[in-house]
One Martini backbone bead per residue (centre of mass of N, CA, C, O) as a GRO file, in nm:
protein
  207
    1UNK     BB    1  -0.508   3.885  -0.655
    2UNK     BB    2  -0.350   3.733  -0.897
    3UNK     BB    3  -0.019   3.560  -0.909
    4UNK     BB    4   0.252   3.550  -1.137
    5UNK     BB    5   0.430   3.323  -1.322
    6UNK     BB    6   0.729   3.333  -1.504
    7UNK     BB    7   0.847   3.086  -1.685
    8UNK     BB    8   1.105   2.933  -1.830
    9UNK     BB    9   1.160   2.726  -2.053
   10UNK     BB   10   1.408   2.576  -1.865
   11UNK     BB   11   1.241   2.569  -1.612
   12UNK     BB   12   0.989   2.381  -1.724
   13UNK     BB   13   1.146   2.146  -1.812
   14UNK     BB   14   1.292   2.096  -1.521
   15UNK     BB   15   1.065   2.060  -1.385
   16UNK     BB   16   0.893   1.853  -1.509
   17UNK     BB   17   1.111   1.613  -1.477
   18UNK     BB   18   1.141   1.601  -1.201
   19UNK     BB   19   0.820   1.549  -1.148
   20UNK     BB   20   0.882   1.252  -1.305
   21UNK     BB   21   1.077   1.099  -1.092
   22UNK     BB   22   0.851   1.145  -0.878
   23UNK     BB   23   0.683   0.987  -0.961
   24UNK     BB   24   0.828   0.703  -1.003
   25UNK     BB   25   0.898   0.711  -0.700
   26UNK     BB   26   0.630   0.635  -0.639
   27UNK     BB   27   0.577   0.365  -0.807
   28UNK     BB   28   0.794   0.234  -0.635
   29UNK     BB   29   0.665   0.271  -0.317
   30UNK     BB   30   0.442   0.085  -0.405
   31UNK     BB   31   0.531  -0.174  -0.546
   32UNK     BB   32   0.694  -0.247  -0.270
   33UNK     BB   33   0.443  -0.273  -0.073
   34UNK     BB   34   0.236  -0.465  -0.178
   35UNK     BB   35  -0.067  -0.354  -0.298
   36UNK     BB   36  -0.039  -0.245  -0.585
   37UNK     BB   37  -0.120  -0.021  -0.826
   38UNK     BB   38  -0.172   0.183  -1.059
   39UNK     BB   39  -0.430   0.151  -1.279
   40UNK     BB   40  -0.263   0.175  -1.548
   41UNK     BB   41  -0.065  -0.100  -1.435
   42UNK     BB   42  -0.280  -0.274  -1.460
   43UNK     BB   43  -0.315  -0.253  -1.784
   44UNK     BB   44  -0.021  -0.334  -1.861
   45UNK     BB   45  -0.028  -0.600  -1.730
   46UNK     BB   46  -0.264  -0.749  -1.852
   47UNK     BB   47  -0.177  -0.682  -2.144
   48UNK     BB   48   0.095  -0.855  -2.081
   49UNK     BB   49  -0.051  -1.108  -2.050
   50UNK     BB   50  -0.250  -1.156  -2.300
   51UNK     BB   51  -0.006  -1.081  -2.517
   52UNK     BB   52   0.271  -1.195  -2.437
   53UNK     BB   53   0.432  -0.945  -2.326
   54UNK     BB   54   0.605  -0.715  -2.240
   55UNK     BB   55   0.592  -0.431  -1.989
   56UNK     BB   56   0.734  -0.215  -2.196
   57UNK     BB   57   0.519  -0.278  -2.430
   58UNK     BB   58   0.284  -0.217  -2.333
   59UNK     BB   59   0.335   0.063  -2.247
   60UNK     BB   60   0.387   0.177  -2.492
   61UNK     BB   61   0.132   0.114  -2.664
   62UNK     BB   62  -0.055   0.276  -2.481
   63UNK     BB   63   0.095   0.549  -2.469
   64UNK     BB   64   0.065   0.596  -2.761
   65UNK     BB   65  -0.247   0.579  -2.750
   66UNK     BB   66  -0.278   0.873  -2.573
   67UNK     BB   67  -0.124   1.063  -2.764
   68UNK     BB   68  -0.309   1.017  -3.044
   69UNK     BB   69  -0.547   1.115  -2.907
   70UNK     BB   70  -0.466   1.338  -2.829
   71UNK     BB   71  -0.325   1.445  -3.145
   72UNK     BB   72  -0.644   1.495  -3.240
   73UNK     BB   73  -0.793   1.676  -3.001
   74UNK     BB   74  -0.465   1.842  -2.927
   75UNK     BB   75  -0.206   1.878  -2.982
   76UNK     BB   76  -0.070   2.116  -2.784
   77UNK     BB   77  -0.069   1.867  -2.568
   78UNK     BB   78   0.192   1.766  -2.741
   79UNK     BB   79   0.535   1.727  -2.594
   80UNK     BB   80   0.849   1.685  -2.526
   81UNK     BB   81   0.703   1.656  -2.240
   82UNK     BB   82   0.579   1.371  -2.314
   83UNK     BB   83   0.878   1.239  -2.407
   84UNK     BB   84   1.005   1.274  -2.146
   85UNK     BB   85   0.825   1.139  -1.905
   86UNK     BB   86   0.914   0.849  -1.996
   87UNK     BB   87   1.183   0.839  -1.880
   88UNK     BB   88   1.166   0.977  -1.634
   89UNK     BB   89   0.991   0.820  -1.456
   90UNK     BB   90   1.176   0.541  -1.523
   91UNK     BB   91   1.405   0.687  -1.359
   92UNK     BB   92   1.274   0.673  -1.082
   93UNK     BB   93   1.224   0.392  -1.039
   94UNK     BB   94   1.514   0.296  -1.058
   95UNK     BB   95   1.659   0.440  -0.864
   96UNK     BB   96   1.470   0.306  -0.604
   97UNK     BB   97   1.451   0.009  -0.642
   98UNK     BB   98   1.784  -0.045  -0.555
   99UNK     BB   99   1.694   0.031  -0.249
  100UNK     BB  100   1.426  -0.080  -0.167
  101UNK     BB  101   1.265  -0.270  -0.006
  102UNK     BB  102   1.194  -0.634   0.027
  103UNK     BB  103   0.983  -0.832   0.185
  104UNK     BB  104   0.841  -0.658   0.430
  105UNK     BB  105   0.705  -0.559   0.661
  106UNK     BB  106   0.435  -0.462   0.691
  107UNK     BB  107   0.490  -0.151   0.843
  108UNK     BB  108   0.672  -0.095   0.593
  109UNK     BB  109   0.469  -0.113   0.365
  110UNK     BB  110   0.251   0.096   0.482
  111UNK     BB  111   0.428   0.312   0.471
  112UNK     BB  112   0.539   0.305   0.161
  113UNK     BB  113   0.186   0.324   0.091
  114UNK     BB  114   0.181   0.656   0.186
  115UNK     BB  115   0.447   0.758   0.027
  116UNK     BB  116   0.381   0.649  -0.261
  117UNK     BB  117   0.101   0.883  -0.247
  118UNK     BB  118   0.239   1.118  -0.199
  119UNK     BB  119   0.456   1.160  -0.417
  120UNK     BB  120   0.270   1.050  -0.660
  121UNK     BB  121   0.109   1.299  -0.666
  122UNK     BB  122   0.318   1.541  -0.624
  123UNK     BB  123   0.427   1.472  -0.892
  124UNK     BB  124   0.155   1.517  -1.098
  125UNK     BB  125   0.115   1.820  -1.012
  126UNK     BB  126   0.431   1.925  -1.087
  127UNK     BB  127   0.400   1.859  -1.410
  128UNK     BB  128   0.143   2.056  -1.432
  129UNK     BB  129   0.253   2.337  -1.336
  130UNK     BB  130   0.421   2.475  -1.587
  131UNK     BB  131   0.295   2.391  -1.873
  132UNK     BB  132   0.501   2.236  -2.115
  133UNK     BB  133   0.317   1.996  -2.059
  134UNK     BB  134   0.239   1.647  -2.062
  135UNK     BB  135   0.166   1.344  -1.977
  136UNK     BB  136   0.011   1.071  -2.125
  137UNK     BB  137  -0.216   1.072  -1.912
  138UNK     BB  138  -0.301   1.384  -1.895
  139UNK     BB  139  -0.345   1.379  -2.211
  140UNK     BB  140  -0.585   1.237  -2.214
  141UNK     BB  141  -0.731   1.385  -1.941
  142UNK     BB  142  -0.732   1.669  -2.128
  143UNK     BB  143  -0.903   1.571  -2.336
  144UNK     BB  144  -1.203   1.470  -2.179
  145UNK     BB  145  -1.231   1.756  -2.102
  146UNK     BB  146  -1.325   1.862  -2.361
  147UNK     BB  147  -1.533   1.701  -2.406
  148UNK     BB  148  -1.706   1.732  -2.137
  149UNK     BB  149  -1.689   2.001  -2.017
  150UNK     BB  150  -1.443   2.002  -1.705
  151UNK     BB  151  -1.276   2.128  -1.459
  152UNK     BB  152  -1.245   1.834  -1.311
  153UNK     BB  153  -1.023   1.660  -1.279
  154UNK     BB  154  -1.100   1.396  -1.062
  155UNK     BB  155  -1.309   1.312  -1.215
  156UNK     BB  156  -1.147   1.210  -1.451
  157UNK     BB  157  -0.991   1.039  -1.302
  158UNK     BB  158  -1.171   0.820  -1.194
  159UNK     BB  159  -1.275   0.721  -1.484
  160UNK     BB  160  -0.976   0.649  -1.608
  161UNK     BB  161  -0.941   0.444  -1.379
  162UNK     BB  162  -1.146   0.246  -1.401
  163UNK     BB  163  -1.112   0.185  -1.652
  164UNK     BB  164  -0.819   0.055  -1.645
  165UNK     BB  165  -0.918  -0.149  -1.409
  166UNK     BB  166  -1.120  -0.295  -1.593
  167UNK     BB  167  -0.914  -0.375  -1.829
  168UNK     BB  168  -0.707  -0.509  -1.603
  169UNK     BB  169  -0.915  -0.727  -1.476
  170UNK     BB  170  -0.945  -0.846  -1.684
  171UNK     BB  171  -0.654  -0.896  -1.789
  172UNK     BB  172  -0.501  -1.010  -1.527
  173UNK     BB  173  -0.462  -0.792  -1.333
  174UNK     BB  174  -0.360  -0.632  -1.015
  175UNK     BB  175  -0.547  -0.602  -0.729
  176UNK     BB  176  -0.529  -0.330  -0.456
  177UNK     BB  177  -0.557  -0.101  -0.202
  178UNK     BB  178  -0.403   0.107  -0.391
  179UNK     BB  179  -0.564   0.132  -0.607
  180UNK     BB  180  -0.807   0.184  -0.451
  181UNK     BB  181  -0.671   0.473  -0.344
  182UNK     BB  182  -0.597   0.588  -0.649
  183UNK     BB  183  -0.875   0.620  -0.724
  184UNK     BB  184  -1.003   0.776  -0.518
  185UNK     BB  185  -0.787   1.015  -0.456
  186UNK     BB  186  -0.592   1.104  -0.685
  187UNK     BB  187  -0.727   1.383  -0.796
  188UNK     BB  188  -0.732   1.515  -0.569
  189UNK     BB  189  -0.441   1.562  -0.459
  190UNK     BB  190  -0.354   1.706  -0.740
  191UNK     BB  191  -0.551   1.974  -0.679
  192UNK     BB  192  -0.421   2.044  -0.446
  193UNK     BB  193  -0.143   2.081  -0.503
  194UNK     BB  194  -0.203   2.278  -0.667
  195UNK     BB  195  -0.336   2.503  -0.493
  196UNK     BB  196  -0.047   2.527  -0.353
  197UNK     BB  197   0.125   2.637  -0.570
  198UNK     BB  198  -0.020   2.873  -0.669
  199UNK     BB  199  -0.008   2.994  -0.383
  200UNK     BB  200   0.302   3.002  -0.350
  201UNK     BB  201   0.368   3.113  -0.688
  202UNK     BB  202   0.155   3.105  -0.863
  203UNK     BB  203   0.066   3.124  -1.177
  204UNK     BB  204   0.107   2.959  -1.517
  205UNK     BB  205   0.123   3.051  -1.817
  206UNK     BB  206   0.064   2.951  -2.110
  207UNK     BB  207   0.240   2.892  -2.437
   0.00000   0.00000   0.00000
């Protein structure tokens, strides 16, 4: 029998903050690492080299466009926990940033770019666990579930990174071998994590 967890709502929107500062805090440890960092990433720089905007407007018109996505498809996946994820996260960038090493030796960058996929993921399932809203890019990735359903997170997730991968790569963005590991992998880790969770702490009932 399966163990329930009732969380309240101050407790779900803690959790979901904290695992956005690590979400951040992985993308932070993979940029250090000088490796690429995530597909969607990759789409924000492209944007802002061929619109010639800033990497933070670029991001917000993407992230504002997933948002949108997601509140025709079905509204009620978008909550003040999708525009908390956006400062959040990057608080967790900042944070990092500030003392992570630059221009790191070879091993320094390899550790950096295991541990930023690491973080990066446990980040990413840590704040769908508690179900009080999703990240933007998770509302977009939940929008297209209702579409094609399919219980897959995985799937969806390789297809969202590929597309994401494939026109940040058309316009000029930078692709490296993290990126091509969190396109292959980053779904299925983000499921673990969460079956790990599940399995700790009981299921957590949507609001």
């Amino acid at each position: 029998m399966e163990k329930k967890n009732d969380m309240s709502m101050v407790i779900r929107y803690v959790w979901f903050t904290v695992s956005c500062i690590i979400l951040g805090a992985g993308i932070a440890l993979c940029d250090h690492a000088m490796f690429g960092t995530d597909s969607f990433s990759v789409f924000v720089k492209g944007l802002s080299i061929t619109a010639h905007i800033s990497m933070s407007l670029s991001n917000a018109l993407l992230c504002g466009a997933q948002i949108l996505f997601a509140w025709f498809m079905d509204r009620k996946d978008v909550t003040w926990a999708t525009v908390i994820s956006l400062f959040a996260s990057s608080l967790g960038i900042w944070l990092f940033d500030s003392f992570l090493p630059v221009n790191g030796s070879m091993t320094v960058r390899v550790v950096l770019l295991a541990i930023g996929i690491v973080v990066y993921t446990f980040g990413v399932a840590m704040s769908q666990y508690p179900k009080c809203g999703y990240t933007t890019y998770d509302c977009f990735i939940f929008s297209l579930q209702r579409i094609f359903h399919t219980e897959h997170y995985h799937t969806l997730r390789w297809a969202a990174d590929g597309g994401n991968l494939l026109m940040g790569w058309l316009l000029g963005g930078r692709v490296g071998i993290c990126t091509i590991l969190l396109l292959i992998g980053a779904g299925k880790m983000v499921e673990i994590w969460l079956r790990g969770a599940q399995a700790k702490f009981g299921l957590v009932e949507y609001i």
